[in-house]
Coordinates of N, CA and C and ligand atoms in Angstrom, one line a residue:
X1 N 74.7 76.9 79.5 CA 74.0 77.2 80.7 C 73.4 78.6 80.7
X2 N 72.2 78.4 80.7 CA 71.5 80.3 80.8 C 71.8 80.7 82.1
X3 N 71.3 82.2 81.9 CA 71.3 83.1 83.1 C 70.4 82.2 84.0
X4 N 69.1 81.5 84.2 CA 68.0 81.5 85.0 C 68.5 80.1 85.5
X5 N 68.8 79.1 84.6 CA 69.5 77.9 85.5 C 70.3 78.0 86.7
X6 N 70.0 77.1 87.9 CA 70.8 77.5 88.8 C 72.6 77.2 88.1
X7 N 73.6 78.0 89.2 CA 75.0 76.8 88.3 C 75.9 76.5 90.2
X8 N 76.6 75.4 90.3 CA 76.7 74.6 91.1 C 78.0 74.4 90.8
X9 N 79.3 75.0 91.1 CA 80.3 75.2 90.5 C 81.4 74.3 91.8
X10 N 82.2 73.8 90.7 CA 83.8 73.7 91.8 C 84.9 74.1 91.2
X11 N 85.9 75.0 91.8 CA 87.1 75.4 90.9 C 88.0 74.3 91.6
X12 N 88.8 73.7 90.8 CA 90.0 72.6 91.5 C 91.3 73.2 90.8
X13 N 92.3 73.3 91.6 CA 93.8 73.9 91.3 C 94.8 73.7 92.0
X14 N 95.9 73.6 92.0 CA 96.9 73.7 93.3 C 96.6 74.6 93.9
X15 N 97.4 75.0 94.7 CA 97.2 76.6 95.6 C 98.0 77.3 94.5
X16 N 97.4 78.9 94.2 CA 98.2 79.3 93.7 C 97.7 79.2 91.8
X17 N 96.9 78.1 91.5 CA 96.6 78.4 90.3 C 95.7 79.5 89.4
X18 N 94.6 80.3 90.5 CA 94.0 81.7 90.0 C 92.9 81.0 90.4
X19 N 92.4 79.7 91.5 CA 90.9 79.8 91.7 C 90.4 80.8 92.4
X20 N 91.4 81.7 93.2 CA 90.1 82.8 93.9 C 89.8 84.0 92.9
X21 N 90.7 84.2 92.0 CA 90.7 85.2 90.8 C 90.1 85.1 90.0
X22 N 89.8 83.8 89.5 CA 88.9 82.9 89.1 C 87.1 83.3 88.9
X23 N 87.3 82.7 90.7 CA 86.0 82.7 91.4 C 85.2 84.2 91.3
X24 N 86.4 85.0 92.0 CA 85.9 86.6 92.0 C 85.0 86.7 90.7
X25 N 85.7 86.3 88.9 CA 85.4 87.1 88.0 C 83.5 86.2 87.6
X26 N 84.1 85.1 88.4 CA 82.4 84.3 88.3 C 81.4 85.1 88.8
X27 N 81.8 85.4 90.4 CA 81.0 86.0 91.1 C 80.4 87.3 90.1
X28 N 81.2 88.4 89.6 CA 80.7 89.4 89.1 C 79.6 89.2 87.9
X29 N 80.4 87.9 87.2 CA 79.6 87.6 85.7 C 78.2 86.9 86.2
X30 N 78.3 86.4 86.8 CA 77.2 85.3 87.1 C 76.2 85.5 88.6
X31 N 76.8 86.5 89.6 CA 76.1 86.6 90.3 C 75.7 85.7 91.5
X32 N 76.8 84.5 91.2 CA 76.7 83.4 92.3 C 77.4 83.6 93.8
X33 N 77.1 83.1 94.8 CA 78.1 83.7 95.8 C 79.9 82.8 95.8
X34 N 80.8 83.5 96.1 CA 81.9 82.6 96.2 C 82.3 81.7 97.7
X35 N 81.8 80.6 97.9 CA 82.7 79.5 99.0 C 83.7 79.4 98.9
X36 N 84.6 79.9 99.6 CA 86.2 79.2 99.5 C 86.5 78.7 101.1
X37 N 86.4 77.7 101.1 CA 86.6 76.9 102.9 C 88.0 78.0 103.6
X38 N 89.3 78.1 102.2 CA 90.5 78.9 102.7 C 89.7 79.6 103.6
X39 N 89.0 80.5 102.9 CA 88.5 82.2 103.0 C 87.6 82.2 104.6
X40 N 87.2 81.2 104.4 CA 86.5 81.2 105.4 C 87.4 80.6 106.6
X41 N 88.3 79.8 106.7 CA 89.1 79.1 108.1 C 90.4 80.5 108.8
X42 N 90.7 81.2 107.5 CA 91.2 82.1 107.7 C 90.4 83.6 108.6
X43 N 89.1 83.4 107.9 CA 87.8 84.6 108.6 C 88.0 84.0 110.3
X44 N 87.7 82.7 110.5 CA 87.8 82.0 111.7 C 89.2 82.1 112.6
X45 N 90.0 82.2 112.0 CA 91.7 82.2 112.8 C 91.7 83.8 113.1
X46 N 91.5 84.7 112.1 CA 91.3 86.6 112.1 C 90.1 86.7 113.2
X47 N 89.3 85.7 113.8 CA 88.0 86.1 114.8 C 88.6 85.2 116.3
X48 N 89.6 83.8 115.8 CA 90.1 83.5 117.3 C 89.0 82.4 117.5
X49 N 88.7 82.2 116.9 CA 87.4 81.3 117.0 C 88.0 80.1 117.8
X50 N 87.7 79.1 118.1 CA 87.6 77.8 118.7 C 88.3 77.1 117.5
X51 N 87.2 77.0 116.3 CA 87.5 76.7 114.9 C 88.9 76.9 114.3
X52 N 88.8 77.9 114.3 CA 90.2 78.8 113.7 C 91.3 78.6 114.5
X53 N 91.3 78.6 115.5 CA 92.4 77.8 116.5 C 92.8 76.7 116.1
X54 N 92.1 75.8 116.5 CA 92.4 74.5 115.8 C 92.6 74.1 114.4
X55 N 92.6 75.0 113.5 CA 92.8 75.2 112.3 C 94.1 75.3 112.0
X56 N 94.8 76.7 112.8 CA 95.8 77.4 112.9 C 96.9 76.5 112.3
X57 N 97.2 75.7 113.0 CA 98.8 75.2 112.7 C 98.8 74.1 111.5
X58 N 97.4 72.9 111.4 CA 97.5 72.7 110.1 C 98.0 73.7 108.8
X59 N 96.8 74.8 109.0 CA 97.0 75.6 107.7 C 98.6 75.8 107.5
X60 N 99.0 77.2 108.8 CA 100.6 77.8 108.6 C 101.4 76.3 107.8
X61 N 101.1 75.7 108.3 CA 102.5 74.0 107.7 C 101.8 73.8 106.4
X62 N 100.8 74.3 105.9 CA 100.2 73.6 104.3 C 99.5 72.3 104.5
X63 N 99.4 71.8 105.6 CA 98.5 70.2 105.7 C 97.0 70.8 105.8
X64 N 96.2 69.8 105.2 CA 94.8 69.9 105.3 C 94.0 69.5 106.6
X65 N 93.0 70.9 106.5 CA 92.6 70.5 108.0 C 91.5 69.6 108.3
X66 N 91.3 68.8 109.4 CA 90.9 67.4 109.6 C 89.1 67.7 109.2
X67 N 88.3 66.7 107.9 CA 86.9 67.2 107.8 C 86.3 67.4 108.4
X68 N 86.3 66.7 109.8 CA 85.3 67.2 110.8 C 85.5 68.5 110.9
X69 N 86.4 69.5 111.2 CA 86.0 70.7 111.1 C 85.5 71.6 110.3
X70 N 85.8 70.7 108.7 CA 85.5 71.7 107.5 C 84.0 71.7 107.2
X71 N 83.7 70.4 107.3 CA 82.4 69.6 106.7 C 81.4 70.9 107.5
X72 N 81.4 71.0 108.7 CA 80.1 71.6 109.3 C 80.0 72.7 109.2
X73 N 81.4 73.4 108.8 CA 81.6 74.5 108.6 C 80.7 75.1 107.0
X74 N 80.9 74.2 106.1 CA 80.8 74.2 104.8 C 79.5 74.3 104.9
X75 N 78.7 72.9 105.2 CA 77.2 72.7 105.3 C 76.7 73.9 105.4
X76 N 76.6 74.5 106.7 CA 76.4 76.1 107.1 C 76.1 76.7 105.9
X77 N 77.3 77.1 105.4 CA 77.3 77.9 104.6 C 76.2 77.9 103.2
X78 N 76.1 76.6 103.1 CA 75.7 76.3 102.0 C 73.8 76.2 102.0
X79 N 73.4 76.2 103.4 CA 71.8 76.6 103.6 C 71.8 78.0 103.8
X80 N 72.4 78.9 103.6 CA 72.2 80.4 103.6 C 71.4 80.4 102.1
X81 N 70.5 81.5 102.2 CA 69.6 81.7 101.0 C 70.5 82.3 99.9
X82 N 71.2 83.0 100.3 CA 72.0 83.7 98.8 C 72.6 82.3 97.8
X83 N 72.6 81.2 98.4 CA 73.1 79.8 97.1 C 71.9 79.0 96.3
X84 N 70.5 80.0 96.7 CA 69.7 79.4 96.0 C 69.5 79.7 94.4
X85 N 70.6 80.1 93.9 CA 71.0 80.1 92.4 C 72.1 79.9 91.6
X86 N 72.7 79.2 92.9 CA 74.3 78.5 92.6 C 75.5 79.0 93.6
X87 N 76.6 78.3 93.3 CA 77.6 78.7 94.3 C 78.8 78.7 93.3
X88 N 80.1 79.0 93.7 CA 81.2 78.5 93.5 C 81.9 78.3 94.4
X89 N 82.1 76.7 94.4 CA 82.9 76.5 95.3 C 85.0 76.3 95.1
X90 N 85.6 77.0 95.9 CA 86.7 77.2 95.6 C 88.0 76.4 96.9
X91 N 88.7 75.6 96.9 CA 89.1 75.2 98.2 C 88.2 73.8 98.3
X92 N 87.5 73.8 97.7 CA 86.7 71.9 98.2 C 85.8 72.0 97.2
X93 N 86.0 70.3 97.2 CA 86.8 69.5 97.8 C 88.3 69.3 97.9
X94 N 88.8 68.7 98.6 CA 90.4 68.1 98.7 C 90.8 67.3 98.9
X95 N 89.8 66.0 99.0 CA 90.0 65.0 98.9 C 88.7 64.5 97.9
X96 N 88.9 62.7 98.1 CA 88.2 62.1 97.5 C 87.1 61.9 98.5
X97 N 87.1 61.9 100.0 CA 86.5 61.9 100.9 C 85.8 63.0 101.0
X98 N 86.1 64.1 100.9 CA 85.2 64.7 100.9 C 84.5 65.3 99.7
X99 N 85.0 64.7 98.5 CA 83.8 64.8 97.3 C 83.1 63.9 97.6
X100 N 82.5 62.5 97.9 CA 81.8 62.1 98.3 C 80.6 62.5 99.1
X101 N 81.6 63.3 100.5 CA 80.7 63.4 101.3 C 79.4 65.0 100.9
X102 N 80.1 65.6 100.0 CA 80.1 66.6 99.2 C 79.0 66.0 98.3
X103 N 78.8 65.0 97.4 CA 78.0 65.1 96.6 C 76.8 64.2 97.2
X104 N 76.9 63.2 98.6 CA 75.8 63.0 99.4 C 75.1 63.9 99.6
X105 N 75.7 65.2 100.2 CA 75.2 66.5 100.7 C 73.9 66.6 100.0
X106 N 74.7 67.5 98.8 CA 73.9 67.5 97.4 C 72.9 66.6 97.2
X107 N 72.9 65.9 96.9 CA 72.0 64.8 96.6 C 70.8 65.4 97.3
X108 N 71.2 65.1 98.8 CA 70.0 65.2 99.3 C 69.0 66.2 99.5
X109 N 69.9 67.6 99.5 CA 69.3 68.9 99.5 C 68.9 69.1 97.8
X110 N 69.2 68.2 97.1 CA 68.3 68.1 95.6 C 69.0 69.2 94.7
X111 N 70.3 69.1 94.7 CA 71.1 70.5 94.7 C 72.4 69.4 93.8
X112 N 72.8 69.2 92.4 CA 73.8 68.4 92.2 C 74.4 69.4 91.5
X113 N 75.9 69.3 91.5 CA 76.6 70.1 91.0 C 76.3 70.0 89.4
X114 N 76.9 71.1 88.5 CA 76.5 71.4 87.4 C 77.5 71.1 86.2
X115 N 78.5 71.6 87.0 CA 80.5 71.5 86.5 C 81.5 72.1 87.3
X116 N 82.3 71.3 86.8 CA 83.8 71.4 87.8 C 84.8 72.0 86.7
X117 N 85.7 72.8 86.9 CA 86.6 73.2 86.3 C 87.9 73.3 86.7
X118 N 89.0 72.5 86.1 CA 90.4 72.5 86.6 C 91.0 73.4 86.1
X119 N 91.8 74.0 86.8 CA 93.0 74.9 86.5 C 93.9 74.0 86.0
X120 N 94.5 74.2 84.8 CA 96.0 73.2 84.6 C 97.1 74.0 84.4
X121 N 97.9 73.4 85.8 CA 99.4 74.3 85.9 C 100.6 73.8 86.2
X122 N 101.6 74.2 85.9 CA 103.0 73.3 86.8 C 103.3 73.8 87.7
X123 N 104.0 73.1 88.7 CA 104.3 73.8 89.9 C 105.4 74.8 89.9
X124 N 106.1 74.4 89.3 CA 107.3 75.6 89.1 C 106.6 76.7 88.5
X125 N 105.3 77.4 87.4 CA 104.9 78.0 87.8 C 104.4 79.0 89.2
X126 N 103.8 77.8 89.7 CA 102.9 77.8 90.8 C 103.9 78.4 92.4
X127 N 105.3 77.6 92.5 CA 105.8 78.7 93.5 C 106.5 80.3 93.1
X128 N 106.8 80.5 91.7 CA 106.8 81.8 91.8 C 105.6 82.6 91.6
X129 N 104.5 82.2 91.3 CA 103.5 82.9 91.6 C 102.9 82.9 93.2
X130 N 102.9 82.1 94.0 CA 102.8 81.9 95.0 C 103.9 82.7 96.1
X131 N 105.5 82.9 95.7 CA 106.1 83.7 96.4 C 105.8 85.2 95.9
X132 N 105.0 85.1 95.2 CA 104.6 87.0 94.6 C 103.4 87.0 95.1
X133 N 102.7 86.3 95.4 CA 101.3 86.8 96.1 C 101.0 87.5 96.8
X134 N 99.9 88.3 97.2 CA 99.7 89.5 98.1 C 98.4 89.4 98.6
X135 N 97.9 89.4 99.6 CA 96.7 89.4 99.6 C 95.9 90.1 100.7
X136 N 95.0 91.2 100.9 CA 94.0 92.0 101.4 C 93.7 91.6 102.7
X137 N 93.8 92.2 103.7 CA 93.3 90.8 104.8 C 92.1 91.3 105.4
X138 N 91.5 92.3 104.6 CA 90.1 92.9 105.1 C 89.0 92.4 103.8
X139 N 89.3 92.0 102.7 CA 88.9 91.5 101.7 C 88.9 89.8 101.0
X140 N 90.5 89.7 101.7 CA 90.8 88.8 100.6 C 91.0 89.1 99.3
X141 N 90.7 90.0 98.9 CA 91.6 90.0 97.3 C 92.7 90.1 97.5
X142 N 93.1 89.1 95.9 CA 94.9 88.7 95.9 C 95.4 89.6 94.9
X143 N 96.4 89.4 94.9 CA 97.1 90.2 94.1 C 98.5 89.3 93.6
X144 N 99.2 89.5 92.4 CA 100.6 89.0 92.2 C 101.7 90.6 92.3
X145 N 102.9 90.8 92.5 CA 103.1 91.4 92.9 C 103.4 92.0 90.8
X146 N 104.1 91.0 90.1 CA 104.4 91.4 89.1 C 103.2 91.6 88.1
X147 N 102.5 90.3 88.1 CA 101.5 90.2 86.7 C 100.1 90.5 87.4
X148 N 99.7 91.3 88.6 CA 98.4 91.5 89.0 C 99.0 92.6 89.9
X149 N 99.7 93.5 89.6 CA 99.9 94.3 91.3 C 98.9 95.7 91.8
X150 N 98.8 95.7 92.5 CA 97.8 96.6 93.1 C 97.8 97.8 92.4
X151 N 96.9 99.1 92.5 CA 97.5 100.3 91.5 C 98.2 101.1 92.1
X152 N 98.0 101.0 93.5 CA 99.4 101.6 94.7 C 99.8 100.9 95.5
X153 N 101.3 100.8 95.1 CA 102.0 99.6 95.9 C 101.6 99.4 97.1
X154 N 101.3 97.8 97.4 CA 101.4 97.2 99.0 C 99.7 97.6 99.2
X155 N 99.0 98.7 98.3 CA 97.3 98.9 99.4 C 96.2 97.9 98.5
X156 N 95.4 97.7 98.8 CA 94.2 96.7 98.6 C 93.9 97.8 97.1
X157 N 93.4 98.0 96.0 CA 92.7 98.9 95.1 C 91.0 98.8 95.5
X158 N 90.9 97.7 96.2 CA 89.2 97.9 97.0 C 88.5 99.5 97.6
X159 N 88.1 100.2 97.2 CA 88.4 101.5 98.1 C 87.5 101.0 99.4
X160 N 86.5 100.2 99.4 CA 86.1 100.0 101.0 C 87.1 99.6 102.3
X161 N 88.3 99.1 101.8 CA 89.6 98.6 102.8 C 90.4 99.4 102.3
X162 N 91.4 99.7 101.5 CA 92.5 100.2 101.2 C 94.0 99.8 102.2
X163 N 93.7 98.6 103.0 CA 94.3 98.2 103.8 C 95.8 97.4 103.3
X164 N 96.8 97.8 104.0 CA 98.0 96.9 103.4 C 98.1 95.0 103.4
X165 N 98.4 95.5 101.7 CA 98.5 93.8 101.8 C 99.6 93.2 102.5
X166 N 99.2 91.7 102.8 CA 100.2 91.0 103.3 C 100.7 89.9 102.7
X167 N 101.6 88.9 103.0 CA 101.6 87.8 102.5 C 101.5 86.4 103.6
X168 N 100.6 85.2 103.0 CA 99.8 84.6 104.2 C 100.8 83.7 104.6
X169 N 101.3 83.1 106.1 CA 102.5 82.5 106.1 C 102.4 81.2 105.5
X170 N 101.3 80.3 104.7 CA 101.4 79.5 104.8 C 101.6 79.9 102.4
X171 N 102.3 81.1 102.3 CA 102.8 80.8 100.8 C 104.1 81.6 101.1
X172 N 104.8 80.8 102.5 CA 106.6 80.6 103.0 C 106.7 79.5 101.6
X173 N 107.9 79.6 101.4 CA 108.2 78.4 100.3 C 108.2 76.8 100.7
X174 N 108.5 76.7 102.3 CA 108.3 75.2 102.9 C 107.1 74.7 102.7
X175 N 106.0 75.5 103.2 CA 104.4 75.5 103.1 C 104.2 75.4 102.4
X176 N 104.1 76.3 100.8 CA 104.2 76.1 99.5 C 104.1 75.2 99.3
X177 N 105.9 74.3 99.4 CA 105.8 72.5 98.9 C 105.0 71.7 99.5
X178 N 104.9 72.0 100.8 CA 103.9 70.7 101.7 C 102.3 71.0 100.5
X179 N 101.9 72.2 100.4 CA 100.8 72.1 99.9 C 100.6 71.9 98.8
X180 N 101.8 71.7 97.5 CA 102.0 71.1 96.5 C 101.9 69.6 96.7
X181 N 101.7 69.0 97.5 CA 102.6 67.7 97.6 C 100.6 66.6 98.4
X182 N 100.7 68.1 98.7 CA 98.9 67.5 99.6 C 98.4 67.6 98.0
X183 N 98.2 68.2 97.4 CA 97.7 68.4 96.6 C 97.4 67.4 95.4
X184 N 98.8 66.8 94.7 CA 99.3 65.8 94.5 C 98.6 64.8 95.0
X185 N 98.8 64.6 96.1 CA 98.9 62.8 96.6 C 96.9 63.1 96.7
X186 N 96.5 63.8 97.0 CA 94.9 63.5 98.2 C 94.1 64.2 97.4
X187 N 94.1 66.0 96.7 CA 93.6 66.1 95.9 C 92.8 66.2 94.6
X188 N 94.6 65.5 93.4 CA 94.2 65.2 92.4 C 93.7 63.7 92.2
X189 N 92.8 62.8 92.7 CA 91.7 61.8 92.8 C 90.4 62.5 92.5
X190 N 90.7 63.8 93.1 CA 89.0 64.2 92.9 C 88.7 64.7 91.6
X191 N 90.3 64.8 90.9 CA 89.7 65.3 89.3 C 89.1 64.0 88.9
X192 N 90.2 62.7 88.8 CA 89.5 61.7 88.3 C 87.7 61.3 88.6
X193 N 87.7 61.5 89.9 CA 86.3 61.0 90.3 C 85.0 62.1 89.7
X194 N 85.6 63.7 89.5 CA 84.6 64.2 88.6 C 84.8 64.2 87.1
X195 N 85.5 63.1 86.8 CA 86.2 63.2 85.3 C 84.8 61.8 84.9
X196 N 85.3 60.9 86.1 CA 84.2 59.6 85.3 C 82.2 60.1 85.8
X197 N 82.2 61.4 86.5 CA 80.8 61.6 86.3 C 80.5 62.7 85.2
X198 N 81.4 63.0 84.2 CA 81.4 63.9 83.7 C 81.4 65.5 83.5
X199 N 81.4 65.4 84.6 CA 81.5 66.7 84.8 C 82.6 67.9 84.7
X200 N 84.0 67.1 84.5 CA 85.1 67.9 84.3 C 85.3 69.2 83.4
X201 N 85.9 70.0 83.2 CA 86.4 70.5 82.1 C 87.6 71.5 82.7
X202 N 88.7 71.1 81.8 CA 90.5 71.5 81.9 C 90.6 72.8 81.1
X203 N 91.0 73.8 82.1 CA 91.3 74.9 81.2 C 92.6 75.2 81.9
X204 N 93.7 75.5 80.7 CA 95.1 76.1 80.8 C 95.2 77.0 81.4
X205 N 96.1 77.1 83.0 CA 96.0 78.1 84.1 C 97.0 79.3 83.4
X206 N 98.2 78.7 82.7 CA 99.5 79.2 82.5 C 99.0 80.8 81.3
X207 N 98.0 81.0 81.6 CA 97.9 82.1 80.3 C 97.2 83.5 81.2
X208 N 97.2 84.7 80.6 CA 96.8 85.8 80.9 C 95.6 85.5 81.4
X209 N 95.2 86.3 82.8 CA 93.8 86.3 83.6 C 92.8 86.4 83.0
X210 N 92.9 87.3 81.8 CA 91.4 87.7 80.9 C 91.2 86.1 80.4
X211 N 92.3 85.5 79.4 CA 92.4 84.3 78.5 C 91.6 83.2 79.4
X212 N 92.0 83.2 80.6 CA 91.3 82.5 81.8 C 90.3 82.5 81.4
X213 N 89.2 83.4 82.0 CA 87.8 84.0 82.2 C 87.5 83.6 81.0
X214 N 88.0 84.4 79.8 CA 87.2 83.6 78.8 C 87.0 82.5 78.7
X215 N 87.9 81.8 78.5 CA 87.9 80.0 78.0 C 86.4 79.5 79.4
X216 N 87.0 79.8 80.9 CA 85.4 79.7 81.5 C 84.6 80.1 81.2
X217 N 83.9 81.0 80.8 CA 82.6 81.8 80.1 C 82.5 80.8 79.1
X218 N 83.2 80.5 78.4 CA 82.9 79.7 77.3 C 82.1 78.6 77.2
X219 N 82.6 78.0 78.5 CA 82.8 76.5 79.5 C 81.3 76.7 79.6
X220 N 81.0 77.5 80.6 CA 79.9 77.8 81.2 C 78.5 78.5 80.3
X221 N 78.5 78.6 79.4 CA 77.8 79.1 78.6 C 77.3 77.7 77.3
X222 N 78.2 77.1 77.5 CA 78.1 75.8 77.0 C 78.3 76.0 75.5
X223 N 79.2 77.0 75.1 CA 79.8 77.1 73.7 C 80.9 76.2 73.2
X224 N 81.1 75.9 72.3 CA 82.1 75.1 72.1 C 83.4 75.4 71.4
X225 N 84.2 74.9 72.1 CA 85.8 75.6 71.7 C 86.2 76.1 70.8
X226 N 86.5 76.8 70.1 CA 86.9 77.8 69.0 C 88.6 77.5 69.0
X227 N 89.0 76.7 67.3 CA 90.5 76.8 67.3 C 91.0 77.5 67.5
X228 N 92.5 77.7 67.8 CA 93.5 78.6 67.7 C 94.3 79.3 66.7
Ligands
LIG1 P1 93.3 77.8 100.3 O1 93.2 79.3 100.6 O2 92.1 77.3 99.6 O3 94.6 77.5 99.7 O4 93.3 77.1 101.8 C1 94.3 77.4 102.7 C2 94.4 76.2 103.7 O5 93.2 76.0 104.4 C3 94.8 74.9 103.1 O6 96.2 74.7 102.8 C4 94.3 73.9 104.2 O7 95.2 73.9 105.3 C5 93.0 74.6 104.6 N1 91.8 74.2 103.8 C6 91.1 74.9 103.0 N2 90.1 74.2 102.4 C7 90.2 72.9 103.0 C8 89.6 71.7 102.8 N3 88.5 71.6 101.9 N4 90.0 70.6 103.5 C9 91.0 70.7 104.4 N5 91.7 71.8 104.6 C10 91.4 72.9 103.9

């Protein structure tokens, strides 16, 4: 994929597998803007919105929130001029329902995605990275406390916020599993369903952040894999 092609991205992971870390390192390399529905229902809950109210107690418990609120929200986002050279989308789909209604979307606005990329991880990874999480609440940048920690304990290294991180209630360990378990059941369908349009490609979450990025650049540049 060159620089001038548009690119039409979806990161798919559990919670907790490095899509926003991910996404970020897209954003810098590629210039695309980052969607993450999270990022955004959370912007909504921090403003009190209507939206974000009603959002509220699905998220804290780890259940997904109902599409009618996501869908319109998403759309929005997605006729803003800054996506007229691609997106990454991070957080959706989450279901099979709404890949569908996701790639109608598309369709029509003449806009089809380009590739999808899975994170592949286990969950017993996934809750001790998830109970080490940190995250910015003027930025959203995450942090792990061990294998990503800030350069001064507890502050954002952003210097436009420098605000203390927090940790979001819904990566409590009960939340955690419910969102393991959504994930699982509702989900992982959508890998299958971008698996038989081809568009998949599986990269091993379990390895160093840089090892990440690369293997995507790779993905995305349309090189082909280099043994080990
Ligand atoms: P995330 O930051 O992507 O892990 O999202 C945090 C929470 O926001 C999820 O656990 C859901 O409750 C909600 N959420 C985010 N994206 C979606 C979506 N596409 N559909 C339904 N709920 C979502």
């Amino acid at each position: 994929m060159g620089n001038d092609k548009p690119m039409r991205l979806v990161l798919i992971g559990q919670p907790g597998a490095g899509k926003g870390t991910q996404a970020a390192f897209i954003v810098e390399r590629w210039g695309i803007p980052h969607v993450s529905t999270g990022d955004m229902l959370r912007d909504e809950m921090r403003k009190g919105s209507p939206l974000g109210e009603e959002a509220r107690g699905f998220i804290n418990q780890g259940f997904l929130v109902p599409d009618e609120l996501i869908f319109g929200m998403l759309k929005e986002r997605l006729t803003r001029p800054d996506t007229g050279r691609g997106f990454v989308l991070d957080g959706f789909p989450r279901s099979q329902g709404q890949a569908v209604a996701l790639d109608e979307y598309l369709e029509r606005t003449e806009q089809p995605l380009t590739a999808v990329i899975v994170l592949v991880i286990n969950d017993d990874i996934i809750v001790q990275r998830l109970s080490n999480r940190r995250v910015c609440p003027e930025c959203a940048r995450t942090y792990h406390l061990i294998n990503n920690p800030p350069r001064t304990a507890d502050r954002c290294d952003e210097y436009k916020c420098r605000q203390t991180l927090v940790q979001r209630p819904d990566d409590k360990e009960s939340a955690i599993r419910t969102r393991l378990q959504v994930f699982h059941s509702q989900t992982a369908p959508v890998i299958e369903y971008y698996r038989q349009q081809g568009l998949l490609h599986e990269v091993q979450a379990n390895q160093e952040i840089l090892r990440v990025q690369i293997e995507i650049e790779r993905i995305l540049e349309g090189r082909p894999a280099t043994r080990r």
